[in-house]
Short mmCIF file of C-alpha atoms and ligand atoms in Angstrom, two decimals:
data_model
loop_
_atom_site.label_atom_id
_atom_site.label_comp_id
_atom_site.label_asym_id
_atom_site.label_seq_id
_atom_site.Cartn_x
_atom_site.Cartn_y
_atom_site.Cartn_z
CA MET A 1 0.00 0.00 0.00
CA THR A 2 2.55 2.59 -1.03
CA GLY A 3 2.91 5.07 -3.84
CA SER A 4 5.46 2.78 -5.45
CA ASP A 5 3.03 -0.17 -5.26
CA MET A 6 0.51 1.99 -7.12
CA THR A 7 3.12 3.03 -9.67
CA ALA A 8 3.95 -0.65 -10.21
CA ALA A 9 0.25 -1.54 -10.54
CA TRP A 10 -0.23 1.18 -13.17
CA ALA A 11 2.90 0.06 -15.00
CA ARG A 12 1.47 -3.45 -15.15
CA LEU A 13 -1.88 -2.13 -16.41
CA GLU A 14 -0.12 -0.08 -19.07
CA GLY A 15 1.73 -3.14 -20.30
CA LEU A 16 -1.41 -5.18 -20.96
CA GLU A 17 -2.90 -5.76 -24.39
CA HIS A 18 -6.37 -4.45 -25.24
CA SER A 19 -8.51 -6.88 -27.20
CA PRO A 20 -11.48 -5.77 -29.30
CA LEU A 21 -14.87 -6.41 -27.72
CA ALA A 22 -15.95 -8.93 -30.35
CA GLU A 23 -12.83 -10.99 -29.66
CA LEU A 24 -13.43 -10.86 -25.92
CA PHE A 25 -16.91 -12.31 -26.38
CA GLU A 26 -15.60 -14.99 -28.77
CA ARG A 27 -12.85 -15.97 -26.39
CA ASP A 28 -15.03 -16.39 -23.33
CA PRO A 29 -18.55 -17.83 -23.55
CA GLU A 30 -19.03 -16.97 -19.86
CA ARG A 31 -18.24 -13.30 -20.40
CA VAL A 32 -21.75 -11.92 -19.85
CA ALA A 33 -22.15 -13.82 -16.58
CA LYS A 34 -18.63 -12.95 -15.44
CA LEU A 35 -19.04 -9.23 -16.00
CA SER A 36 -22.61 -8.91 -14.78
CA GLN A 37 -23.91 -8.66 -11.28
CA ARG A 38 -27.37 -8.50 -9.81
CA ILE A 39 -28.00 -6.63 -6.59
CA GLU A 40 -31.30 -7.66 -5.10
CA PHE A 41 -33.27 -6.38 -2.13
CA ASP A 42 -36.64 -6.94 -0.47
CA VAL A 43 -39.34 -4.36 -0.85
CA PRO A 44 -41.65 -4.52 2.19
CA GLY A 45 -44.99 -5.93 1.05
CA ASN A 46 -43.91 -6.02 -2.59
CA GLY A 47 -41.50 -8.93 -3.16
CA THR A 48 -38.01 -8.23 -4.38
CA ASN A 49 -36.51 -5.61 -6.65
CA GLY A 50 -33.13 -5.76 -8.25
CA LEU A 51 -30.68 -4.12 -10.59
CA LEU A 52 -28.56 -5.88 -13.15
CA LEU A 53 -25.17 -4.33 -13.85
CA ASP A 54 -23.89 -5.57 -17.21
CA TRP A 55 -20.31 -4.42 -17.78
CA SER A 56 -19.57 -7.12 -20.39
CA LYS A 57 -19.52 -4.64 -23.30
CA THR A 58 -16.48 -2.91 -21.82
CA HIS A 59 -12.92 -3.90 -22.69
CA LEU A 60 -12.17 -5.33 -19.25
CA ASP A 61 -10.85 -8.89 -19.47
CA ASP A 62 -9.39 -11.29 -16.94
CA ALA A 63 -5.87 -9.88 -17.21
CA LEU A 64 -7.05 -6.29 -16.81
CA LEU A 65 -9.33 -7.26 -13.94
CA ASP A 66 -6.50 -9.05 -12.14
CA ALA A 67 -4.32 -5.98 -12.58
CA PHE A 68 -7.08 -3.63 -11.42
CA GLU A 69 -7.65 -5.78 -8.35
CA ASP A 70 -3.93 -5.44 -7.64
CA LEU A 71 -4.25 -1.68 -8.08
CA ALA A 72 -7.16 -1.64 -5.63
CA HIS A 73 -4.97 -3.50 -3.16
CA ALA A 74 -2.02 -1.16 -3.71
CA ALA A 75 -4.30 1.87 -3.36
CA GLY A 76 -5.67 0.61 -0.03
CA PHE A 77 -9.22 0.41 -1.34
CA ALA A 78 -10.44 -1.97 1.38
CA SER A 79 -9.16 0.21 4.21
CA ALA A 80 -10.53 3.36 2.55
CA ARG A 81 -13.94 1.66 2.39
CA GLU A 82 -13.60 0.57 6.01
CA ALA A 83 -12.81 4.16 6.96
CA LEU A 84 -15.80 5.46 5.01
CA PHE A 85 -18.28 3.33 6.93
CA GLY A 86 -16.31 3.38 10.16
CA GLY A 87 -16.33 7.15 10.63
CA GLY A 88 -12.64 7.58 9.67
CA ILE A 89 -11.29 10.90 8.38
CA VAL A 90 -11.84 10.26 4.67
CA ASN A 91 -11.92 13.99 3.97
CA PRO A 92 -8.43 14.93 5.21
CA THR A 93 -8.32 18.46 3.82
CA GLU A 94 -11.33 19.36 5.95
CA GLY A 95 -10.47 16.90 8.74
CA ARG A 96 -13.85 15.20 8.54
CA PRO A 97 -15.45 11.80 8.08
CA ALA A 98 -18.17 11.40 5.42
CA THR A 99 -21.27 10.12 7.17
CA HIS A 100 -23.95 10.30 4.47
CA GLY A 101 -24.21 6.49 4.63
CA ALA A 102 -25.23 6.72 8.27
CA MET A 103 -28.30 8.75 7.25
CA ARG A 104 -29.57 5.52 5.64
CA GLY A 105 -28.28 3.10 8.27
CA SER A 106 -24.69 2.44 7.14
CA GLY A 107 -22.09 3.74 9.54
CA THR A 108 -20.97 3.64 13.14
CA ASP A 109 -23.66 2.95 15.76
CA ALA A 110 -23.47 6.53 17.00
CA ASP A 111 -23.76 8.03 13.51
CA VAL A 112 -26.63 5.72 12.55
CA GLU A 113 -28.43 6.56 15.78
CA GLU A 114 -28.03 10.26 15.07
CA GLY A 115 -29.29 9.71 11.52
CA GLU A 116 -32.37 7.88 12.79
CA ALA A 117 -33.14 10.63 15.29
CA LEU A 118 -32.84 13.31 12.59
CA LEU A 119 -35.02 11.27 10.25
CA ALA A 120 -37.66 10.84 12.95
CA ARG A 121 -37.65 14.59 13.52
CA MET A 122 -38.10 15.21 9.81
CA GLY A 123 -40.84 12.57 9.69
CA MET A 124 -42.77 14.34 12.42
CA LEU A 125 -42.62 17.66 10.62
CA VAL A 126 -43.61 16.09 7.30
CA GLU A 127 -46.58 14.30 8.90
CA ALA A 128 -47.60 17.48 10.72
CA ILE A 129 -47.54 19.49 7.49
CA HIS A 130 -49.54 16.80 5.69
CA GLN A 131 -52.07 17.02 8.52
CA GLY A 132 -52.36 20.80 8.18
CA ALA A 133 -50.27 22.02 11.13
CA LEU A 134 -48.93 24.89 9.00
CA GLY A 135 -52.24 25.55 7.27
CA ASP A 136 -53.40 24.30 3.92
CA ILE A 137 -50.03 23.65 2.23
CA LYS A 138 -50.35 22.75 -1.44
CA HIS A 139 -47.00 23.97 -2.81
CA LEU A 140 -43.40 23.90 -1.69
CA ILE A 141 -40.73 26.16 -3.16
CA HIS A 142 -37.48 24.41 -2.31
CA ILE A 143 -34.60 26.88 -2.52
CA GLY A 144 -31.07 25.48 -2.62
CA ILE A 145 -28.22 24.99 -5.08
CA GLY A 146 -25.74 22.27 -6.01
CA GLY A 147 -26.08 19.33 -3.65
CA SER A 148 -28.88 21.13 -1.86
CA ALA A 149 -30.99 21.08 -5.04
CA LEU A 150 -29.89 18.45 -7.55
CA GLY A 151 -30.76 15.38 -5.46
CA PRO A 152 -34.20 16.65 -4.38
CA ASP A 153 -34.95 17.78 -7.94
CA LEU A 154 -34.03 14.37 -9.37
CA ALA A 155 -35.94 12.41 -6.74
CA VAL A 156 -39.09 14.56 -6.85
CA ASP A 157 -39.12 14.41 -10.65
CA ALA A 158 -38.55 10.65 -10.67
CA LEU A 159 -41.01 9.65 -7.98
CA THR A 160 -44.00 11.93 -8.48
CA ARG A 161 -45.14 10.89 -11.94
CA ASP A 162 -48.29 9.28 -10.45
CA LEU A 163 -48.89 11.19 -7.27
CA GLU A 164 -47.51 14.33 -5.65
CA LEU A 165 -48.84 15.03 -2.15
CA VAL A 166 -47.43 18.56 -2.29
CA ASP A 167 -46.49 20.32 -5.53
CA VAL A 168 -42.72 20.89 -5.32
CA HIS A 169 -40.70 23.49 -7.27
CA VAL A 170 -36.93 23.40 -6.89
CA VAL A 171 -35.25 26.76 -7.48
CA SER A 172 -31.49 27.08 -7.54
CA ASN A 173 -30.34 29.78 -9.98
CA ILE A 174 -29.82 33.34 -8.77
CA ASP A 175 -31.34 34.43 -12.09
CA GLY A 176 -34.64 35.86 -10.82
CA LEU A 177 -36.45 34.24 -13.72
CA ALA A 178 -36.17 30.88 -12.00
CA LEU A 179 -37.88 32.11 -8.85
CA GLU A 180 -40.49 34.09 -10.82
CA GLN A 181 -41.38 30.92 -12.67
CA ALA A 182 -41.97 29.11 -9.36
CA PHE A 183 -44.02 32.06 -8.05
CA SER A 184 -46.26 31.98 -11.08
CA ALA A 185 -47.00 28.28 -10.49
CA CYS A 186 -47.78 28.69 -6.77
CA ASP A 187 -50.45 30.33 -4.65
CA PRO A 188 -48.74 32.32 -1.86
CA ALA A 189 -51.59 31.52 0.52
CA THR A 190 -50.80 27.80 0.34
CA THR A 191 -47.04 27.82 -0.28
CA LEU A 192 -44.28 26.69 2.06
CA ILE A 193 -40.65 27.71 1.50
CA ALA A 194 -37.78 25.33 2.23
CA VAL A 195 -34.39 27.02 2.50
CA ALA A 196 -31.86 24.26 1.89
CA SER A 197 -28.24 25.11 2.51
CA LYS A 198 -25.62 23.16 4.38
CA THR A 199 -23.79 26.37 5.27
CA PHE A 200 -26.80 28.71 5.22
CA THR A 201 -24.52 31.30 3.65
CA THR A 202 -24.65 30.50 -0.08
CA THR A 203 -25.34 33.72 -1.96
CA GLU A 204 -27.76 32.29 -4.52
CA THR A 205 -29.84 30.51 -1.88
CA MET A 206 -29.97 33.35 0.62
CA THR A 207 -30.84 35.91 -2.08
CA ASN A 208 -33.63 33.70 -3.40
CA ALA A 209 -34.87 33.01 0.14
CA GLU A 210 -35.13 36.75 0.89
CA SER A 211 -37.08 37.29 -2.32
CA ALA A 212 -39.41 34.39 -1.52
CA LEU A 213 -40.18 35.89 1.89
CA LYS A 214 -40.88 39.24 0.24
CA TRP A 215 -43.19 37.53 -2.25
CA LEU A 216 -45.16 35.94 0.58
CA SER A 217 -45.43 39.21 2.47
CA ASP A 218 -46.29 41.26 -0.67
CA ASN A 219 -49.08 38.78 -1.28
CA GLY A 220 -50.79 39.06 2.09
CA VAL A 221 -49.08 36.36 4.15
CA VAL A 222 -49.00 37.90 7.62
CA ASP A 223 -46.11 35.85 9.06
CA PRO A 224 -43.85 34.85 6.14
CA SER A 225 -41.15 33.45 8.45
CA GLY A 226 -43.74 31.05 9.82
CA ARG A 227 -43.87 29.51 6.35
CA VAL A 228 -40.18 28.70 6.20
CA VAL A 229 -38.49 25.39 6.89
CA ALA A 230 -34.67 25.40 7.08
CA LEU A 231 -32.64 22.35 6.03
CA THR A 232 -29.09 22.93 7.17
CA ALA A 233 -25.95 21.85 9.00
CA ASN A 234 -25.76 25.37 10.43
CA PRO A 235 -28.92 25.71 12.54
CA GLU A 236 -27.56 28.71 14.51
CA ARG A 237 -27.34 30.67 11.30
CA ALA A 238 -30.88 29.68 10.34
CA VAL A 239 -32.13 30.92 13.74
CA GLU A 240 -30.26 34.20 13.24
CA TRP A 241 -31.88 34.52 9.83
CA GLY A 242 -35.30 34.21 11.48
CA VAL A 243 -36.41 30.59 11.23
CA ASP A 244 -38.11 29.19 14.31
CA GLU A 245 -36.21 26.24 15.81
CA THR A 246 -39.23 23.97 15.46
CA ARG A 247 -38.93 24.30 11.68
CA ILE A 248 -35.20 23.75 11.41
CA LEU A 249 -34.21 20.29 10.27
CA PRO A 250 -30.50 19.93 10.91
CA PHE A 251 -28.02 17.46 9.50
CA PRO A 252 -24.42 16.69 10.47
CA GLU A 253 -21.51 18.74 9.15
CA SER A 254 -19.92 15.44 8.09
CA VAL A 255 -22.60 14.92 5.40
CA GLY A 256 -21.21 16.50 2.23
CA GLY A 257 -23.45 18.72 0.10
CA ARG A 258 -23.55 16.42 -2.93
CA TYR A 259 -24.19 13.42 -0.65
CA SER A 260 -26.97 15.06 1.35
CA LEU A 261 -30.16 13.80 -0.30
CA TRP A 262 -30.46 11.20 2.48
CA SER A 263 -30.49 13.83 5.19
CA SER A 264 -33.03 16.62 5.79
CA ILE A 265 -32.06 17.97 2.35
CA GLY A 266 -34.46 15.23 1.20
CA PHE A 267 -37.35 17.00 2.97
CA PRO A 268 -39.10 18.06 -0.30
CA VAL A 269 -38.98 14.45 -1.48
CA ALA A 270 -40.57 13.24 1.75
CA LEU A 271 -43.19 15.98 1.56
CA ALA A 272 -44.02 15.11 -2.05
CA VAL A 273 -44.07 11.32 -1.83
CA GLY A 274 -44.61 10.66 1.89
CA MET A 275 -42.30 9.26 4.54
CA ASP A 276 -42.88 5.62 3.57
CA ASP A 277 -41.45 6.15 0.10
CA PHE A 278 -38.66 8.33 1.47
CA ARG A 279 -37.71 5.55 3.85
CA ALA A 280 -37.91 3.07 0.96
CA MET A 281 -35.41 5.24 -0.93
CA LEU A 282 -33.05 5.07 2.05
CA ALA A 283 -33.54 1.28 2.26
CA GLY A 284 -32.64 0.82 -1.41
CA ALA A 285 -29.47 2.83 -0.88
CA LYS A 286 -28.66 0.75 2.22
CA ALA A 287 -28.96 -2.45 0.16
CA VAL A 288 -26.26 -1.14 -2.19
CA ASP A 289 -24.16 -0.03 0.81
CA ASP A 290 -24.30 -3.61 2.08
CA HIS A 291 -23.25 -4.99 -1.31
CA PHE A 292 -20.42 -2.46 -1.56
CA ARG A 293 -19.19 -3.18 1.97
CA GLU A 294 -19.36 -6.95 1.79
CA THR A 295 -18.27 -7.85 -1.74
CA GLU A 296 -14.67 -8.13 -2.80
CA GLY A 297 -12.89 -7.48 -6.07
CA ARG A 298 -14.61 -7.59 -9.44
CA ALA A 299 -17.83 -8.99 -7.93
CA ASN A 300 -18.33 -5.61 -6.27
CA GLY A 301 -20.56 -3.65 -8.68
CA PRO A 302 -19.41 -0.10 -7.92
CA LEU A 303 -15.76 -1.23 -7.84
CA LEU A 304 -16.08 -3.04 -11.17
CA ALA A 305 -17.63 0.10 -12.68
CA ALA A 306 -14.72 2.12 -11.27
CA PHE A 307 -12.24 -0.32 -12.88
CA ALA A 308 -13.87 0.40 -16.23
CA ASP A 309 -13.89 4.15 -15.52
CA GLN A 310 -10.18 4.06 -14.68
CA TYR A 311 -9.44 1.97 -17.74
CA TYR A 312 -11.13 4.39 -20.15
CA THR A 313 -9.97 7.60 -18.50
CA ARG A 314 -6.43 6.72 -17.52
CA LEU A 315 -5.41 4.06 -20.03
CA ARG A 316 -7.44 4.95 -23.10
CA GLY A 317 -7.44 8.73 -22.67
CA CYS A 318 -11.23 9.17 -22.80
CA GLN A 319 -12.05 12.66 -21.63
CA THR A 320 -15.77 12.17 -21.19
CA ARG A 321 -18.24 9.51 -20.17
CA ALA A 322 -21.89 9.60 -21.14
CA VAL A 323 -25.02 8.41 -19.33
CA PHE A 324 -28.31 7.86 -21.12
CA ALA A 325 -31.40 6.98 -19.14
CA TYR A 326 -34.03 5.20 -21.20
CA ASP A 327 -36.61 6.44 -18.74
CA GLU A 328 -38.16 9.89 -18.50
CA ARG A 329 -38.15 9.59 -14.72
CA LEU A 330 -34.35 9.75 -14.78
CA ALA A 331 -34.14 12.80 -17.02
CA LEU A 332 -32.30 14.71 -14.29
CA LEU A 333 -29.86 11.90 -13.48
CA PRO A 334 -27.06 13.19 -15.75
CA ASP A 335 -27.24 16.61 -14.04
CA TYR A 336 -27.07 14.93 -10.66
CA LEU A 337 -24.15 12.73 -11.69
CA GLN A 338 -22.27 15.70 -13.09
CA GLN A 339 -21.99 17.24 -9.64
CA LEU A 340 -21.43 13.92 -7.88
CA GLU A 341 -18.60 12.85 -10.16
CA MET A 342 -17.04 16.10 -11.32
CA GLU A 343 -17.16 17.95 -7.99
CA SER A 344 -15.91 14.86 -6.17
CA ASN A 345 -13.16 13.69 -8.47
CA GLY A 346 -12.33 16.67 -10.67
CA LYS A 347 -9.06 17.16 -8.79
CA ARG A 348 -5.42 17.72 -9.71
CA VAL A 349 -3.69 16.61 -6.50
CA THR A 350 -3.94 13.45 -4.45
CA ALA A 351 -5.23 13.42 -0.88
CA ASP A 352 -1.75 14.29 0.43
CA GLY A 353 -1.32 17.20 -1.99
CA THR A 354 0.90 15.47 -4.57
CA PRO A 355 0.10 16.45 -8.18
CA VAL A 356 -1.62 13.59 -10.01
CA ASP A 357 0.27 12.00 -12.88
CA ARG A 358 -2.79 10.91 -14.89
CA PRO A 359 -6.20 12.40 -15.65
CA THR A 360 -8.80 12.25 -12.89
CA ALA A 361 -12.57 12.53 -13.41
CA PRO A 362 -13.80 12.54 -16.98
CA ILE A 363 -16.50 15.02 -17.98
CA THR A 364 -19.86 13.41 -17.26
CA TRP A 365 -22.64 14.22 -19.67
CA GLY A 366 -25.74 12.58 -21.05
CA GLY A 367 -29.46 12.76 -21.59
CA VAL A 368 -32.49 10.58 -22.15
CA GLY A 369 -33.05 7.96 -24.80
CA THR A 370 -34.59 7.92 -27.28
CA ASP A 371 -34.28 11.72 -27.61
CA ALA A 372 -30.48 11.63 -27.47
CA GLN A 373 -30.34 9.12 -30.33
CA HIS A 374 -31.69 11.81 -32.63
CA ALA A 375 -29.26 14.43 -31.40
CA VAL A 376 -25.87 13.33 -30.08
CA PHE A 377 -25.53 9.65 -30.92
CA GLN A 378 -24.06 10.46 -34.33
CA LEU A 379 -20.81 11.38 -32.57
CA LEU A 380 -20.91 8.30 -30.37
CA HIS A 381 -21.18 6.00 -33.39
CA GLN A 382 -18.97 7.76 -35.92
CA GLY A 383 -17.13 10.59 -34.19
CA THR A 384 -13.42 10.51 -33.55
CA GLN A 385 -13.67 10.43 -29.74
CA LEU A 386 -14.06 7.22 -27.81
CA VAL A 387 -16.86 7.78 -25.31
CA PRO A 388 -17.76 5.04 -22.82
CA VAL A 389 -21.52 5.05 -22.40
CA ASP A 390 -23.84 3.88 -19.63
CA PHE A 391 -27.41 2.92 -20.49
CA ILE A 392 -30.01 2.77 -17.74
CA ALA A 393 -33.48 1.27 -18.19
CA SER A 394 -36.31 -0.30 -16.22
CA ILE A 395 -37.99 -3.59 -17.19
CA ALA A 396 -41.29 -2.42 -15.67
CA PRO A 397 -42.67 0.56 -17.57
CA GLY A 398 -43.29 3.91 -15.93
CA ASP A 399 -46.26 4.61 -18.21
CA ALA A 400 -49.68 3.02 -18.54
CA LEU A 401 -50.00 3.35 -22.32
CA ASP A 402 -49.90 0.58 -24.92
CA PRO A 403 -46.96 -1.73 -23.94
CA ALA A 404 -45.62 -1.09 -27.44
CA HIS A 405 -44.12 2.16 -26.10
CA HIS A 406 -42.02 0.46 -23.48
CA LYS A 407 -41.05 -2.43 -25.71
CA ALA A 408 -39.73 -0.01 -28.32
CA LEU A 409 -37.94 2.01 -25.64
CA LEU A 410 -36.07 -1.05 -24.38
CA ALA A 411 -35.40 -2.24 -27.93
CA ASN A 412 -33.78 1.09 -28.70
CA CYS A 413 -31.72 1.00 -25.53
CA PHE A 414 -30.35 -2.47 -26.22
CA ALA A 415 -29.84 -1.69 -29.91
CA GLN A 416 -27.58 1.26 -29.16
CA GLY A 417 -25.20 -0.77 -27.01
CA ALA A 418 -25.18 -3.58 -29.57
CA ALA A 419 -24.58 -1.19 -32.49
CA LEU A 420 -21.79 0.71 -30.74
CA MET A 421 -20.01 -2.59 -30.22
CA ALA A 422 -20.76 -4.31 -33.55
CA GLY A 423 -20.06 -1.51 -36.02
CA GLY A 424 -20.33 -2.29 -39.74
CA ASN A 425 -21.18 -0.52 -42.96
CA MET A 426 -24.71 0.56 -43.89
CA SER A 427 -24.05 1.08 -47.62
CA LYS A 428 -25.19 -1.37 -50.31
CA ASP A 429 -21.69 -2.36 -51.29
CA GLY A 430 -20.41 -2.13 -47.73
CA LYS A 431 -17.67 0.25 -48.80
CA ASP A 432 -19.00 3.80 -48.38
CA PRO A 433 -16.80 5.45 -45.70
CA ALA A 434 -19.59 7.91 -44.78
CA ARG A 435 -21.79 4.96 -43.84
CA ALA A 436 -19.11 3.04 -41.98
CA PHE A 437 -19.29 2.41 -38.23
CA PRO A 438 -15.98 1.50 -36.60
CA GLY A 439 -17.66 -0.41 -33.75
CA ASP A 440 -15.73 -1.74 -30.77
CA ARG A 441 -17.22 1.16 -28.78
CA PRO A 442 -17.86 0.35 -25.14
CA SER A 443 -21.01 0.59 -23.08
CA ALA A 444 -22.43 -0.67 -19.82
CA THR A 445 -26.09 -1.33 -19.07
CA ILE A 446 -27.92 -0.96 -15.80
CA LEU A 447 -31.24 -2.75 -16.10
CA VAL A 448 -33.53 -2.42 -13.10
CA ASP A 449 -36.62 -4.51 -12.41
CA ASP A 450 -38.76 -1.56 -11.42
CA LEU A 451 -37.85 2.08 -10.88
CA ASP A 452 -39.58 2.71 -7.56
CA ALA A 453 -38.34 4.78 -4.62
CA ALA A 454 -36.10 2.00 -3.30
CA MET A 455 -34.56 1.50 -6.72
CA LEU A 456 -33.86 5.20 -7.11
CA GLY A 457 -32.04 5.09 -3.78
CA ALA A 458 -30.10 2.03 -4.94
CA LEU A 459 -29.12 3.69 -8.22
CA ILE A 460 -27.88 6.84 -6.52
CA ALA A 461 -25.94 4.88 -3.89
CA PHE A 462 -24.37 2.78 -6.65
CA HIS A 463 -23.05 5.97 -8.25
CA GLU A 464 -21.88 7.39 -4.93
CA HIS A 465 -19.83 4.27 -4.27
CA ARG A 466 -18.55 4.13 -7.83
CA THR A 467 -17.33 7.71 -7.36
CA PHE A 468 -15.73 6.82 -4.03
CA ALA A 469 -14.08 3.72 -5.54
CA ASN A 470 -12.67 5.82 -8.39
CA ALA A 471 -11.26 8.29 -5.87
CA ALA A 472 -9.69 5.49 -3.83
CA LEU A 473 -8.05 4.02 -6.95
CA MET A 474 -6.60 7.44 -7.77
CA GLY A 475 -5.66 8.28 -4.17
CA ILE A 476 -7.66 11.51 -4.21
CA ASN A 477 -10.09 13.04 -1.71
CA PRO A 478 -13.60 13.00 -3.21
CA PHE A 479 -15.17 14.94 -0.35
CA ASP A 480 -13.78 18.45 -0.70
CA GLN A 481 -14.47 21.02 -3.46
CA PHE A 482 -12.09 23.94 -3.11
CA GLY A 483 -12.19 24.45 -6.87
CA VAL A 484 -15.47 26.34 -6.55
CA GLU A 485 -14.11 28.96 -4.15
CA LEU A 486 -12.07 31.29 -6.35
CA GLY A 487 -14.96 31.99 -8.71
CA LYS A 488 -17.29 32.62 -5.74
CA LYS A 489 -14.87 35.16 -4.26
CA MET A 490 -14.39 36.94 -7.57
CA ALA A 491 -18.16 37.13 -8.14
CA LYS A 492 -18.49 38.83 -4.75
CA ASP A 493 -15.65 41.23 -5.60
CA ILE A 494 -17.19 42.09 -8.96
CA ASP A 495 -20.65 42.48 -7.43
CA SER A 496 -19.31 44.88 -4.82
CA GLY A 497 -17.07 46.64 -7.34
CA GLU A 498 -14.00 46.01 -5.18
CA GLY A 499 -10.64 44.77 -6.36
CA GLN A 500 -8.55 44.79 -9.49
CA PHE A 501 -9.48 42.69 -12.50
CA ASP A 502 -7.94 41.84 -15.84
CA PRO A 503 -8.65 44.27 -18.71
CA SER A 504 -11.25 42.04 -20.34
CA THR A 505 -13.27 41.61 -17.13
CA THR A 506 -12.95 45.31 -16.32
CA ALA A 507 -14.28 46.19 -19.77
CA LEU A 508 -17.19 43.74 -19.44
CA MET A 509 -18.07 45.23 -16.04
CA ALA A 510 -18.03 48.73 -17.49
CA THR A 511 -20.14 47.73 -20.49
CA ALA A 512 -22.77 46.09 -18.27
CA GLY A 513 -22.78 49.00 -15.82
CA LEU A 514 -21.23 46.99 -12.96
CA ALA A 515 -18.19 49.18 -12.44
O1 LIG B 1 -20.26 25.74 -4.49
C1 LIG B 1 -20.28 24.36 -4.32
C2 LIG B 1 -21.11 23.97 -3.15
O2 LIG B 1 -20.40 24.16 -1.97
C3 LIG B 1 -21.56 22.52 -3.29
O3 LIG B 1 -20.62 21.61 -2.90
C4 LIG B 1 -22.79 22.53 -2.48
O4 LIG B 1 -23.59 21.42 -2.74
C5 LIG B 1 -23.41 23.84 -2.91
O5 LIG B 1 -22.31 24.70 -3.06
C6 LIG B 1 -24.41 24.43 -1.99
O6 LIG B 1 -23.88 24.71 -0.72
P1 LIG B 1 -24.84 24.96 0.50
O7 LIG B 1 -25.66 23.73 0.72
O8 LIG B 1 -23.95 25.24 1.67
O9 LIG B 1 -25.72 26.13 0.18
#
């Protein structure tokens, strides 16, 4: 477990041959089974649910997998994982553990107990609101940004296609248009405001929160502060800002912003879908935690995915990875994953401050199928970049229309992975270069039985652990995000007109009347 062990493991990986996908399948009839895993869990009162992770259409083979397992050993993956769940300082630059797992039951006894108590507190407030304790609440404007918005937005969008107990609008941008749009969809007399901010200092969130209070008061709400719920790791600040303690839902400082959906930041989800479904989401995530904690080597789904990520980014030079959900309910998943992966692993030094010698996180991007097929898939099939792709689909449909819709959706999903790998030539004589597909392009498929609340939790936890596993293999700290600070400071300086700026920025400020 030393830097030189890691250097040796990378040297070994670099020395291995890369076989084309078609050859890998020909060589090993057991390939699909070997590179697929199923994670299954019980759904109370509803049998089992499961997700199939098929990584067989990636270039990983036995030799690469052996070498990646050696890398994991050299990188101290098992002890990093132990530290994650055991409350160790896995965020050394901020001197903190990362206890988001404890919010769903995976962590030290003390952290899990704290998580349960906080969840119970949130549950009581959610039930009370549903029962009318704060009046007739029909709408919630959830104000937060980054990790305080992306998770709730994804989960509310995914889980409220059939039923929404309270109509939720997530507003993050400081562009007033975003808040105005939420105002126009809500009745101030029946609207609650959630101010979601770990720090309770973020400019966008606090500016939007002030404007939301003004909107309530301008529209006849006598006690606007009485309509505010604060979701924060800084309750003192929320009290100072004017929120009554009974409506502050705290969460621990050791829960990182982009990992905070499981904490009180998930309040809008619980309000929209009810506590039972919120708890089911936590249970699905816990099932993946258990798999991640208890499974070794390539049989560990998130670790296997990280092996493929490392292979494409660090050995094949892929600068991006794409995610396409063949499910409208996951339309916001790529946005969510962008923060999770790029804010966690978009780093240039290792955890001890040493500059990295290979690329770290690729750029995550994506969209929904089949829409993306008619927009960006041209580049995936025939462009010059190699882009590893993830496909995500559900066997059970989310819609109640003619089953032909869902059958065609799945057919398209499977066809894309098959076509990327197979390649070929679509011209009559098979020779037209414009109609030629190189093939041998990698993809992975996540096929879930049914995309319910538990499965959403499982999917998100899978990606959290994949991100963590990638960080461990690279020796970087996935839990800090200092890269966002310089821009924040400069925005404040420009806004206040203080400081010296480069000539271009100074000219832009003058042109826009900011100087
Ligand atoms: O600017 C980045 C960031 O710190 C994210 O990591 C975080 O999720 C977001 O801002 C919002 O921060 P807060 O929850 O403290 O308002």
